[in-house]
Amino acid sequence: MDVATFLALVITTIHAVKVEVGLLGSFTCSLNNDPVTLELWEWDPLEDDNLSSKTVSVGEKFYLSGVEDEWFYIQPYIIIRHRCNFCGDMNTFTFLALVITTAYGLVIKVKVNGTFHCSYNKNATIQLWDWDLIGDDKLASMDVAAGQSFHLVGEEDEWIYIQPYIIIKHRCNPCDKDTVIRQRLSDLYADHTFDFGVINLDNLESSRCLKWF
């Protein structure tokens, strides 16, 4: 197998970040009441992208928006076309679009399936979380009885991947205290389903009634 063939086998689909930009305002002109054409562009090293355009009257409020896929950020600018009374020609003005942009990361969906077994206590709570630098996000939660199947589904917006984990809360009968079991899952770059099968809480509980792994 040559290098080119090997590389072709490991190529994955990479999703850029979707960024939405909006522009709100109005024009005034004391010299000419001709319509104004407004264009929203995004700079690109190969060829700039026209995100949207609109023709409005002087004094009319406008709202212009567009969406672009880029790796980290976009570089928007606006072009204003308006006829000048001084020379009778169409003037073109270009400004950087100093507007607030909303960045959307990848939407990754994670599913967790399984059942519980316990000889002492029949009830448990399972939660699906995603680790976050600022504060972890709880994606889903479910109360389930021993022997009952559980199905948790959650989704999260992140730049590249998510770091999901589950927390199982269960009262441990040997010491009559709440048991907290935390199980980290694999980092996800795309949608994935985790099938745990049967989780035996008898084996997971410890005499300390607290277990992290």
Coordinates of C-alpha atoms in Angstrom, one line a residue:
M1 CA 0.0 0.0 0.0
D2 CA 1.5 3.4 -1.0
V3 CA 1.3 6.5 1.1
A4 CA -1.4 8.1 -1.0
T5 CA -3.7 5.1 -0.6
F6 CA -3.0 5.0 3.2
L7 CA -3.9 8.7 3.6
A8 CA -7.1 8.2 1.6
L9 CA -8.2 5.5 4.0
V10 CA -7.8 7.7 7.1
I11 CA -9.4 10.9 5.8
T12 CA -12.4 11.9 8.0
T13 CA -15.0 14.5 7.4
I14 CA -14.1 17.7 9.2
H15 CA -16.9 20.2 10.0
A16 CA -16.1 23.9 10.2
V17 CA -17.7 26.2 12.7
K18 CA -20.9 27.9 11.6
V19 CA -20.9 31.6 12.4
E20 CA -23.9 33.9 12.0
V21 CA -23.5 37.6 11.6
G22 CA -26.3 40.2 11.7
L23 CA -26.4 43.9 10.8
L24 CA -29.1 46.3 11.9
G25 CA -29.4 50.1 11.1
S26 CA -30.7 52.8 8.8
F27 CA -29.3 55.4 6.4
T28 CA -29.7 59.2 6.3
C29 CA -28.7 61.4 3.4
S30 CA -29.5 65.1 3.0
L31 CA -28.5 65.2 -0.6
N32 CA -30.1 62.3 -2.3
N33 CA -33.1 60.1 -1.5
D34 CA -32.3 57.4 -4.0
P35 CA -32.4 53.8 -2.7
V36 CA -29.3 52.4 -1.0
T37 CA -27.9 49.0 -1.8
L38 CA -26.3 47.2 1.2
E39 CA -24.2 44.1 0.7
L40 CA -22.8 41.8 3.5
W41 CA -19.6 40.0 2.5
E42 CA -17.1 37.7 4.2
W43 CA -13.4 37.9 3.3
D44 CA -11.9 34.7 2.0
P45 CA -8.3 34.1 0.7
L46 CA -9.6 32.5 -2.5
E47 CA -12.7 34.5 -3.2
D48 CA -14.9 36.6 -0.9
D49 CA -18.4 35.3 -0.2
N50 CA -21.5 37.4 -0.6
L51 CA -23.6 36.5 2.4
S52 CA -26.7 38.6 1.6
S53 CA -27.8 41.9 0.1
K54 CA -30.7 44.3 0.3
T55 CA -31.9 47.6 -1.3
V56 CA -33.5 50.0 1.1
S57 CA -34.9 53.5 1.1
V58 CA -33.1 56.4 2.9
G59 CA -34.5 56.4 6.5
E60 CA -35.8 52.9 6.3
K61 CA -34.5 50.4 8.9
F62 CA -32.7 47.4 7.6
Y63 CA -31.7 44.0 8.9
L64 CA -29.1 41.9 7.1
S65 CA -27.9 38.5 8.1
G66 CA -25.7 35.7 6.8
V67 CA -24.1 32.4 7.8
E68 CA -20.7 31.2 6.9
D69 CA -18.7 28.1 7.8
E70 CA -15.1 28.8 8.9
W71 CA -12.5 27.1 11.1
F72 CA -12.5 29.7 13.9
Y73 CA -13.9 33.0 12.9
I74 CA -15.2 35.0 10.0
Q75 CA -14.0 38.5 8.7
P76 CA -17.2 40.2 7.6
Y77 CA -17.5 43.6 5.8
I78 CA -20.3 45.6 4.2
I79 CA -20.4 47.4 0.9
I80 CA -22.8 50.4 0.6
R81 CA -23.8 51.6 -2.9
H82 CA -25.5 55.0 -3.2
R83 CA -25.7 57.7 -5.9
C84 CA -24.0 61.0 -5.1
N85 CA -25.7 64.2 -6.1
F86 CA -22.3 66.0 -6.4
C87 CA -21.1 64.1 -9.3
G88 CA -24.1 62.0 -10.4
D89 CA -22.1 58.8 -10.1
M90 CA -22.7 55.7 -8.0
N91 CA -20.4 55.7 -5.0
T92 CA -19.3 52.5 -3.3
F93 CA -18.3 52.5 0.4
T94 CA -16.7 49.5 2.1
F95 CA -16.7 49.1 5.9
L96 CA -15.6 46.4 8.2
A97 CA -18.8 44.9 9.7
L98 CA -18.3 45.8 13.4
V99 CA -21.2 43.7 14.5
I100 CA -21.6 41.0 17.1
T101 CA -21.4 37.5 15.7
T102 CA -22.8 34.4 17.2
A103 CA -20.6 31.3 16.9
Y104 CA -22.1 27.9 16.8
G105 CA -19.9 24.8 17.5
L106 CA -20.5 21.3 16.3
V107 CA -23.7 19.8 17.6
I108 CA -22.8 16.4 18.8
K109 CA -25.4 13.9 20.1
V110 CA -24.6 11.2 22.6
K111 CA -26.9 8.3 23.7
V112 CA -26.5 6.0 26.7
N113 CA -28.4 2.7 27.0
G114 CA -28.4 0.0 29.6
T115 CA -30.0 -1.6 32.7
F116 CA -29.2 -1.8 36.4
H117 CA -28.9 -4.7 38.8
C118 CA -28.9 -4.4 42.6
S119 CA -29.5 -6.9 45.3
Y120 CA -30.2 -4.3 48.0
N121 CA -31.9 -1.2 46.6
K122 CA -34.1 -1.1 43.5
N123 CA -33.9 2.6 42.5
A124 CA -31.1 4.7 41.0
T125 CA -30.7 8.0 39.1
I126 CA -28.4 8.2 36.1
Q127 CA -27.3 11.5 34.7
L128 CA -25.5 12.4 31.4
W129 CA -23.0 15.2 31.6
D130 CA -20.5 17.0 29.4
W131 CA -17.3 18.4 30.9
D132 CA -16.8 22.1 30.3
L133 CA -14.0 24.4 31.3
I134 CA -16.3 26.9 32.9
G135 CA -19.0 24.6 34.3
D136 CA -20.1 21.1 33.3
D137 CA -23.4 20.8 31.4
K138 CA -26.1 18.3 32.4
L139 CA -27.4 16.9 29.2
A140 CA -30.0 14.4 30.5
S141 CA -31.2 12.7 33.7
M142 CA -33.5 9.7 34.5
D143 CA -34.7 7.8 37.5
V144 CA -34.7 4.1 36.9
A145 CA -35.6 1.0 38.8
A146 CA -33.3 -2.1 39.0
G147 CA -34.0 -4.2 35.9
Q148 CA -35.5 -1.4 34.0
S149 CA -33.9 -0.2 30.8
F150 CA -32.6 3.4 30.6
H151 CA -32.1 5.5 27.5
L152 CA -30.5 8.9 27.8
V153 CA -30.1 11.3 24.9
G154 CA -28.2 14.6 25.0
E155 CA -26.5 17.0 22.6
E156 CA -24.0 19.7 23.0
D157 CA -22.4 22.5 21.0
E158 CA -18.6 22.4 21.1
W159 CA -15.8 23.6 18.9
I160 CA -14.3 20.3 18.1
Y161 CA -15.4 17.5 20.5
I162 CA -17.3 16.8 23.7
Q163 CA -16.2 15.0 26.9
P164 CA -19.2 13.2 28.2
Y165 CA -19.5 11.2 31.4
I166 CA -22.3 9.7 33.5
I167 CA -23.1 9.9 37.2
I168 CA -25.1 7.1 38.9
K169 CA -26.7 8.1 42.2
H170 CA -27.8 5.1 44.3
R171 CA -28.3 4.4 48.0
C172 CA -26.0 1.8 49.2
N173 CA -27.7 -0.6 51.7
P174 CA -24.6 -1.9 53.5
C175 CA -23.8 1.5 54.9
D176 CA -27.1 3.2 54.3
K177 CA -25.5 6.2 52.5
D178 CA -25.8 7.6 49.0
T179 CA -23.4 6.1 46.5
V180 CA -22.1 8.4 43.7
I181 CA -20.5 6.6 40.8
R182 CA -18.9 8.6 38.0
Q183 CA -17.9 7.0 34.8
R184 CA -16.1 9.0 32.1
L185 CA -16.9 8.1 28.5
S186 CA -14.8 8.4 25.4
D187 CA -14.3 11.9 23.9
L188 CA -16.6 12.3 21.0
Y189 CA -16.0 14.1 17.7
A190 CA -19.3 12.8 16.2
D191 CA -22.6 11.3 17.3
H192 CA -22.2 8.1 19.2
T193 CA -24.3 5.6 21.3
F194 CA -22.9 3.9 24.4
D195 CA -24.4 0.5 25.2
F196 CA -23.5 -0.6 28.8
G197 CA -25.6 -3.7 28.9
V198 CA -26.3 -4.6 32.6
I199 CA -24.6 -2.5 35.2
N200 CA -24.1 -4.4 38.5
L201 CA -24.3 -1.9 41.3
D202 CA -23.4 -4.6 43.8
N203 CA -19.9 -4.7 42.4
L204 CA -19.5 -1.0 41.9
E205 CA -20.4 0.0 45.5
S206 CA -17.6 0.2 48.0
S207 CA -17.5 0.3 51.8
R208 CA -16.8 4.0 51.5
C209 CA -20.0 4.5 49.5
L210 CA -18.1 6.8 47.1
K211 CA -16.4 5.7 44.0
W212 CA -14.8 7.7 41.2
F213 CA -13.2 6.0 38.2

